[in-house]
Coordinates of C-alpha atoms and ligand atoms in Angstrom, one line a residue:
Chain L
M143 CA -14.4 21.3 -54.3
N144 CA -12.5 21.9 -51.6
D145 CA -11.4 18.9 -49.3
T146 CA -10.3 21.3 -46.6
I147 CA -13.5 23.1 -46.0
N148 CA -15.7 19.9 -46.0
P149 CA -13.5 17.5 -44.0
T150 CA -15.9 14.7 -44.1
N151 CA -18.0 12.7 -47.0
R152 CA -21.0 14.9 -46.6
L153 CA -22.6 16.5 -49.5
P154 CA -21.9 20.3 -50.0
L155 CA -25.3 22.1 -48.6
T156 CA -27.3 24.3 -50.9
N157 CA -26.9 27.9 -50.0
E158 CA -29.7 29.6 -47.5
D159 CA -31.2 32.8 -49.7
T160 CA -33.3 35.3 -48.4
V161 CA -36.7 35.0 -48.3
G162 CA -37.5 38.2 -50.5
P163 CA -40.3 40.6 -50.2
Y164 CA -42.9 38.8 -52.0
Y165 CA -43.3 35.4 -49.9
P166 CA -46.6 34.1 -51.2
I167 CA -49.5 35.0 -48.6
S168 CA -51.3 32.5 -49.6
Y169 CA -49.1 29.7 -48.6
D170 CA -49.5 30.4 -45.0
H171 CA -53.4 30.2 -44.8
D172 CA -53.5 26.9 -42.7
D173 CA -50.6 27.7 -40.2
G174 CA -52.8 28.8 -37.5
M175 CA -51.6 31.5 -34.7
D176 CA -53.7 29.6 -32.3
L177 CA -51.9 26.1 -31.2
T178 CA -54.3 25.6 -28.2
K179 CA -57.0 24.2 -30.8
S180 CA -55.6 21.3 -33.2
T181 CA -59.4 21.1 -35.0
I182 CA -61.4 24.0 -35.2
G183 CA -65.1 23.2 -33.5
Q184 CA -63.9 20.5 -31.6
Q185 CA -63.7 20.8 -27.4
F186 CA -60.7 19.1 -27.3
G187 CA -57.5 21.4 -27.0
A188 CA -54.0 21.1 -25.5
K189 CA -52.9 20.6 -22.0
G190 CA -51.5 23.4 -20.1
D191 CA -51.9 27.3 -19.2
K192 CA -53.0 28.9 -22.0
I193 CA -50.9 32.3 -22.7
I194 CA -50.6 34.9 -25.8
L195 CA -47.4 36.1 -26.9
R196 CA -47.2 39.4 -28.9
G197 CA -44.1 40.2 -30.4
R198 CA -42.4 42.7 -32.7
Y199 CA -39.5 42.5 -34.8
L200 CA -37.8 45.8 -35.5
D201 CA -35.0 46.7 -37.7
K202 CA -32.1 49.0 -37.2
D203 CA -33.9 52.3 -37.5
G204 CA -37.2 51.0 -35.3
N205 CA -39.4 50.1 -38.2
G206 CA -41.6 46.7 -38.2
A207 CA -39.7 44.0 -40.1
H208 CA -43.0 43.7 -42.8
G209 CA -43.2 40.9 -45.1
A210 CA -41.1 38.6 -43.0
L211 CA -42.1 34.9 -42.5
I212 CA -41.8 33.5 -38.8
E213 CA -41.5 30.0 -37.5
F214 CA -42.7 29.2 -33.9
W215 CA -41.8 25.8 -32.1
Q216 CA -42.0 24.9 -28.8
A217 CA -42.3 21.9 -26.3
N218 CA -46.0 20.5 -24.9
A219 CA -47.0 21.3 -21.2
Q220 CA -44.8 18.5 -20.1
G221 CA -41.7 19.9 -21.7
V222 CA -41.8 17.4 -24.3
F223 CA -41.2 18.3 -28.3
R224 CA -43.4 16.7 -30.4
T225 CA -41.4 15.1 -33.4
E226 CA -40.7 11.9 -35.3
D227 CA -38.8 10.2 -32.3
T228 CA -41.4 11.0 -29.7
E229 CA -44.5 11.0 -31.6
A230 CA -45.5 7.0 -29.3
S231 CA -44.4 8.7 -26.5
P232 CA -47.0 9.0 -23.5
E233 CA -45.9 12.3 -22.8
I234 CA -47.2 13.2 -26.3
D235 CA -50.3 15.6 -26.4
P236 CA -52.1 14.7 -29.2
H237 CA -53.8 18.0 -29.7
F238 CA -50.8 20.0 -29.4
D239 CA -48.0 20.0 -32.4
G240 CA -45.8 23.0 -31.3
Y241 CA -45.2 24.4 -34.7
T242 CA -46.6 26.9 -36.9
R243 CA -45.5 29.7 -38.8
H244 CA -47.0 33.2 -39.9
R245 CA -46.1 36.0 -42.3
T246 CA -46.1 39.5 -40.8
V247 CA -47.9 42.4 -42.2
T248 CA -45.9 45.4 -40.5
G249 CA -43.5 43.3 -38.1
G250 CA -45.7 42.1 -35.3
F251 CA -47.3 39.1 -34.3
Q252 CA -49.9 37.3 -31.8
L253 CA -49.6 33.8 -31.0
K254 CA -52.1 31.4 -28.8
T255 CA -50.4 28.7 -27.2
I256 CA -49.7 27.1 -23.7
K257 CA -47.0 27.4 -22.1
S258 CA -44.4 24.9 -22.2
G259 CA -43.3 22.6 -19.4
T260 CA -40.2 22.4 -17.9
Q261 CA -37.7 19.3 -18.5
L262 CA -34.1 18.9 -18.7
G263 CA -33.5 21.8 -16.8
R264 CA -34.9 24.0 -19.4
A265 CA -37.3 27.3 -18.6
P266 CA -40.7 27.6 -20.8
N267 CA -39.6 28.9 -23.8
I268 CA -40.4 29.6 -27.7
T269 CA -38.1 29.2 -30.5
L270 CA -38.5 32.0 -33.1
T271 CA -36.8 31.6 -36.3
L272 CA -37.3 34.7 -39.0
F273 CA -36.8 34.0 -42.8
S274 CA -36.8 37.7 -44.4
D275 CA -35.9 39.6 -47.4
G276 CA -32.5 40.8 -47.2
I277 CA -31.0 37.8 -44.5
S278 CA -31.1 34.4 -45.0
R279 CA -32.3 33.1 -41.3
L280 CA -32.5 34.2 -37.5
V281 CA -33.2 32.4 -34.6
T282 CA -33.5 32.8 -31.0
Q283 CA -35.6 31.9 -28.2
V284 CA -38.3 33.9 -25.8
F285 CA -38.6 33.1 -22.2
F286 CA -41.2 34.4 -19.9
E287 CA -41.1 36.7 -16.9
N288 CA -41.1 35.7 -13.7
E289 CA -40.4 32.2 -14.0
V290 CA -37.9 30.3 -11.5
S291 CA -36.6 28.2 -13.7
N292 CA -35.1 31.2 -16.2
E293 CA -32.4 31.4 -13.3
T294 CA -31.2 28.0 -14.4
D295 CA -32.1 27.7 -18.0
P296 CA -28.6 27.1 -20.1
V297 CA -29.5 29.2 -22.7
L298 CA -30.3 32.3 -20.5
L299 CA -27.0 31.5 -18.7
S300 CA -25.0 31.1 -21.6
L301 CA -25.9 35.5 -22.0
P302 CA -24.4 38.2 -20.4
Q303 CA -26.9 39.7 -18.0
D304 CA -27.9 42.6 -20.2
K305 CA -28.6 40.0 -23.3
R306 CA -30.8 37.9 -21.0
E307 CA -33.1 40.7 -20.4
K308 CA -33.8 41.0 -24.1
L309 CA -35.3 37.6 -24.4
I310 CA -37.8 37.4 -21.5
A311 CA -41.3 38.6 -22.6
R312 CA -42.9 41.0 -20.1
L313 CA -46.5 40.1 -18.5
V314 CA -48.6 43.4 -19.6
G315 CA -52.3 42.1 -18.7
E316 CA -54.6 39.3 -20.0
D317 CA -57.6 39.1 -22.4
D318 CA -61.2 39.1 -21.9
D319 CA -61.2 34.9 -20.9
N320 CA -58.2 35.8 -18.3
V321 CA -55.4 34.4 -20.7
P322 CA -52.1 36.1 -19.8
I323 CA -50.6 38.2 -22.6
Y324 CA -46.5 38.7 -23.0
D325 CA -44.9 41.1 -24.9
I326 CA -41.3 40.8 -26.5
E327 CA -39.6 43.2 -28.7
I328 CA -36.9 42.0 -30.9
I329 CA -34.5 44.1 -32.1
L330 CA -32.7 42.8 -35.7
A331 CA -29.8 44.9 -35.6
G332 CA -28.1 47.9 -34.1
K333 CA -28.7 49.7 -30.6
G334 CA -30.1 47.5 -28.1
E335 CA -29.8 44.4 -30.3
T336 CA -31.4 40.7 -29.5
P337 CA -28.8 37.8 -29.3
F338 CA -29.6 35.4 -32.0
F339 CA -28.2 31.8 -32.1
D340 CA -26.1 30.2 -34.7
D341 CA -27.6 26.5 -34.6
F342 CA -25.8 25.6 -37.6
L343 CA -28.1 22.9 -38.4
A344 CA -29.4 24.2 -41.7
L345 CA -25.9 25.8 -42.4
G346 CA -22.9 24.2 -43.2
W347 CA -20.4 25.1 -40.5
R348 CA -17.1 25.8 -41.5
D349 CA -14.3 27.6 -40.2
Chain N
M4 CA -12.1 34.0 -23.9
E5 CA -16.1 33.2 -24.6
K6 CA -16.6 31.6 -27.7
L7 CA -19.3 33.5 -30.3
G8 CA -20.5 32.4 -33.5
R9 CA -20.4 33.9 -36.9
I10 CA -20.7 37.4 -38.0
L11 CA -23.7 37.6 -40.6
R12 CA -22.6 39.4 -44.0
I13 CA -24.6 42.4 -45.3
G14 CA -25.6 41.9 -48.8
P15 CA -23.7 45.0 -50.5
T16 CA -26.5 47.5 -52.0
D17 CA -29.4 45.8 -50.3
N18 CA -31.3 48.0 -48.3
T19 CA -33.0 45.6 -46.4
S20 CA -30.1 43.6 -45.5
N21 CA -28.2 46.8 -43.8
E22 CA -31.6 47.3 -41.7
R23 CA -32.2 43.8 -41.0
T24 CA -28.8 42.0 -40.2
P25 CA -27.7 42.0 -36.5
R26 CA -24.2 43.6 -36.0
E27 CA -23.4 41.3 -33.0
N28 CA -21.9 37.5 -33.7
L29 CA -24.5 34.8 -33.4
R30 CA -24.5 33.0 -29.9
I31 CA -23.3 29.2 -29.5
I32 CA -26.3 27.5 -28.3
P33 CA -25.2 25.3 -25.0
P34 CA -25.1 21.8 -25.9
A35 CA -27.8 21.4 -23.5
A36 CA -30.4 23.6 -25.7
R37 CA -29.2 22.4 -28.9
D38 CA -32.2 19.5 -29.6
S39 CA -34.4 22.5 -28.8
F40 CA -33.7 24.7 -31.6
L41 CA -35.1 22.1 -34.3
P42 CA -38.2 22.5 -35.2
Y43 CA -40.1 19.7 -36.7
S44 CA -42.9 20.4 -38.6
R45 CA -46.0 17.7 -39.2
V46 CA -47.7 20.0 -41.6
Q47 CA -48.7 18.7 -44.7
P48 CA -51.1 20.8 -46.9
G49 CA -53.6 19.0 -49.4
I50 CA -52.2 19.9 -52.7
R51 CA -54.5 20.4 -55.6
M52 CA -54.1 18.5 -59.1
G53 CA -51.8 21.3 -61.4
E54 CA -50.5 23.2 -58.5
N55 CA -46.8 22.2 -59.5
D56 CA -48.0 23.6 -63.4
L57 CA -47.4 27.4 -63.0
T58 CA -47.7 27.7 -66.8
R59 CA -51.6 28.0 -66.6
L60 CA -53.9 28.9 -63.5
A61 CA -56.0 25.8 -64.1
P62 CA -55.1 22.8 -67.0
Q63 CA -57.9 24.0 -69.6
M64 CA -56.7 27.8 -69.2
P65 CA -54.5 29.7 -71.9
R66 CA -50.6 29.4 -71.1
A67 CA -49.1 32.1 -69.5
E68 CA -46.8 34.7 -71.6
G69 CA -42.9 33.7 -71.9
D70 CA -40.8 30.8 -72.3
A71 CA -42.4 27.6 -70.3
I72 CA -39.5 25.6 -68.6
E73 CA -39.5 23.0 -66.5
M74 CA -37.8 22.8 -63.2
S75 CA -37.0 19.4 -61.4
G76 CA -34.2 18.1 -58.9
Q77 CA -34.0 15.7 -56.1
I78 CA -33.7 16.9 -52.4
L79 CA -31.1 15.1 -50.3
D80 CA -29.9 15.4 -46.8
D81 CA -26.3 15.7 -46.0
I82 CA -25.4 12.5 -46.1
G83 CA -27.3 11.5 -49.5
Q84 CA -30.8 10.2 -48.1
P85 CA -34.0 11.4 -49.7
L86 CA -36.2 14.1 -48.4
R87 CA -39.7 12.1 -49.0
H88 CA -43.1 13.6 -48.8
A89 CA -41.8 17.1 -48.3
L90 CA -43.7 20.3 -49.2
V91 CA -41.9 22.3 -51.9
E92 CA -43.1 25.6 -52.7
I93 CA -41.7 28.0 -55.3
W94 CA -42.3 31.2 -56.2
N95 CA -41.0 33.5 -59.4
A96 CA -41.8 36.7 -61.5
N97 CA -43.5 36.7 -64.8
K98 CA -41.7 36.9 -68.1
Y99 CA -41.3 41.0 -67.4
G100 CA -39.7 40.4 -63.7
K101 CA -43.2 41.2 -62.0
Y102 CA -44.4 39.6 -59.0
A103 CA -48.3 39.4 -58.7
H104 CA -47.7 39.7 -55.1
D105 CA -49.9 43.1 -53.8
L106 CA -46.7 44.2 -52.7
D107 CA -44.6 44.5 -55.7
G108 CA -45.0 47.9 -57.2
Y109 CA -42.3 47.2 -60.0
D110 CA -43.6 49.1 -62.9
A111 CA -43.8 46.2 -65.8
P112 CA -47.0 44.3 -67.1
L113 CA -48.6 41.6 -64.9
D114 CA -49.9 38.6 -67.0
P115 CA -53.2 37.6 -66.0
N116 CA -52.6 33.8 -66.9
F117 CA -49.9 33.9 -64.5
S118 CA -49.8 34.0 -60.3
G119 CA -46.3 32.8 -60.1
L120 CA -47.2 30.1 -57.4
G121 CA -46.7 26.5 -57.3
R122 CA -46.3 23.7 -54.8
T123 CA -45.8 20.2 -54.6
L124 CA -44.7 17.3 -52.4
T125 CA -41.7 15.3 -53.1
D126 CA -41.7 11.5 -53.7
E127 CA -40.5 8.7 -52.6
E128 CA -36.7 9.6 -53.9
G129 CA -36.9 13.0 -52.7
R130 CA -37.8 14.2 -56.3
Y131 CA -40.0 16.8 -57.4
K132 CA -41.1 19.1 -60.5
F133 CA -42.7 22.2 -61.8
W134 CA -43.4 24.1 -64.9
T135 CA -43.0 27.5 -64.9
I136 CA -42.5 30.7 -67.0
D137 CA -38.6 31.5 -67.6
P138 CA -38.7 34.5 -65.0
G139 CA -37.5 38.0 -66.1
C140 CA -35.1 40.1 -64.0
Y141 CA -36.2 43.2 -62.1
L142 CA -34.7 46.1 -60.6
A143 CA -34.9 46.0 -57.1
R144 CA -33.0 49.5 -56.4
P145 CA -33.7 52.2 -59.2
D146 CA -31.8 54.8 -57.1
I147 CA -28.5 53.2 -58.3
N148 CA -29.9 51.1 -61.3
R149 CA -29.0 47.5 -59.3
W150 CA -31.0 44.9 -60.5
R151 CA -31.8 41.3 -59.3
P152 CA -31.0 38.6 -61.6
K153 CA -33.6 36.2 -62.7
H154 CA -34.2 33.6 -60.1
I155 CA -37.0 30.9 -58.9
H156 CA -37.6 31.3 -55.0
L157 CA -38.2 27.8 -52.9
S158 CA -39.3 27.0 -49.8
I159 CA -38.9 23.2 -48.5
R160 CA -39.8 22.1 -45.6
G161 CA -40.8 18.4 -44.1
G162 CA -39.9 16.7 -40.5
A163 CA -36.9 18.5 -39.3
S164 CA -35.8 19.8 -42.6
R165 CA -36.4 23.0 -43.7
L166 CA -34.9 25.7 -46.4
I167 CA -35.6 28.6 -47.9
T168 CA -33.5 29.4 -51.1
Q169 CA -33.4 30.9 -54.5
M170 CA -32.3 29.0 -58.3
Y171 CA -30.3 31.0 -60.1
F172 CA -29.2 30.6 -64.0
K173 CA -26.0 30.3 -65.2
D174 CA -23.9 33.6 -66.4
A175 CA -27.3 35.2 -66.4
E176 CA -27.2 39.2 -66.6
H177 CA -26.7 41.1 -63.3
N178 CA -25.9 37.5 -61.5
D179 CA -22.0 39.3 -60.7
T180 CA -23.7 42.3 -58.8
D181 CA -26.4 40.7 -56.9
P182 CA -26.0 41.0 -53.2
M183 CA -26.8 37.6 -52.1
R184 CA -24.6 36.2 -54.5
I185 CA -21.9 38.0 -53.5
V186 CA -22.2 36.8 -50.2
M187 CA -22.6 33.1 -51.2
A188 CA -19.0 33.8 -52.9
E189 CA -17.6 30.5 -54.4
D190 CA -20.4 28.5 -53.3
F191 CA -22.9 30.4 -55.9
H192 CA -22.4 27.3 -58.1
L193 CA -24.5 25.3 -55.6
N194 CA -27.3 27.6 -56.2
I195 CA -27.3 27.4 -60.2
G196 CA -29.9 25.2 -61.9
K197 CA -28.3 23.1 -64.7
K198 CA -29.6 23.2 -67.8
Y199 CA -31.4 20.1 -70.0
E200 CA -33.1 19.5 -73.1
T201 CA -36.9 18.6 -73.1
P202 CA -37.1 17.4 -76.6
D203 CA -40.6 15.4 -76.5
I204 CA -42.1 17.6 -73.6
D205 CA -44.5 20.5 -74.0
V206 CA -41.6 23.2 -72.4
E207 CA -38.5 25.1 -73.7
R208 CA -35.8 23.5 -71.5
G209 CA -35.3 22.4 -68.3
F210 CA -33.2 23.1 -65.5
K211 CA -32.1 20.5 -63.0
F212 CA -31.6 21.7 -59.2
D213 CA -30.7 19.6 -56.8
I214 CA -30.5 20.7 -53.3
V215 CA -29.0 19.3 -50.1
I216 CA -30.4 20.4 -46.9
R217 CA -29.9 19.2 -43.2
G218 CA -31.7 16.9 -41.6
K219 CA -32.6 15.0 -38.5
N220 CA -29.3 13.3 -38.8
S221 CA -27.1 16.1 -38.4
T222 CA -24.3 16.4 -36.4
F223 CA -22.5 19.4 -35.1
F224 CA -19.1 20.4 -36.4
E225 CA -17.1 22.7 -33.9
Ligands
FE448 FE1 -37.6 37.5 -56.2

């Protein structure tokens, strides 16, 4: 291999590739779109304020990104992510995972969850990763309208003002149980494009 | 001047890539927010027996059409540690290049004995093994006669590691005109399965596909 592009002794990473148009629908049956209940049929549920996030992924021509796989990832009501390292922390909510995924039919999704807490100066947010035909992976974070902490969130502050607006979901109403509903439109390409982030955690970073 | 991330490449002759690839540079994640971009999945679905054998719908069922092949390998992170107990899902077209997926409109026969779906968990050493049918290639752009070379799709997730990729075959027909292969450029060899003999096993041949994936110990290069 070429030592100049891999200056460490790390192994060269397998390339990411498109998920293609035929990701098996049957594989995400277990991945619920309601993170507020860890076990169906029990009264236990996640701590925190329930919200519904409705989103649409739109392509360059304004069509929904059908057949794409979306991952959702967020902190719990205390602002703590549930990982291997935090599993034993008293701030972990045993009834909240913070991770799920969903395959779009026409480009839209609806996730019922709780609003994450604010820790380390972060505003409540959800990380969205999109795997789709034609592209390998796209990552961004979605925030919520009327949160004071948006003003100081480092991700939002890293963007020009017009791009910040693109990541803020708008409060549009509530459902029958008075759960607030937020809407976000994510424009993949072209006019009004949503900002996406270079996490380069799963990609080899070379320059 | 503001530092920006990569510009993503559009796969040539790939309509979906043109429609869905952002045109602007990716944005650099501020250091204070980096950890929040790393999903961690505790999902560990129950795996049924035989789910890593795609050549039959169930152990007593007839074998699907085409050459049965083995696909196996080891999944490591970039410092060489095995990814244990990770979920590996694969899906591939049948002998004729047709997926059983209900959105596949390609004009080729379905094989009633082939669903094209398999999954397994990696063992203590990060190893996995599947039996499947050697997939056919398929015509992805009839208007310009552009084919997809034969390939097997994979999704891997476990802990903080996840990857969606495809295994290709050495010197296979249509490799050179494939949009994602062109985007991968000189790194394409990392996505090719290495052929091996399987003399005493009930499959025609094997392909070793070792995978290196970023894990929780990754550091950032800048
Ligand atoms: Fe395919």
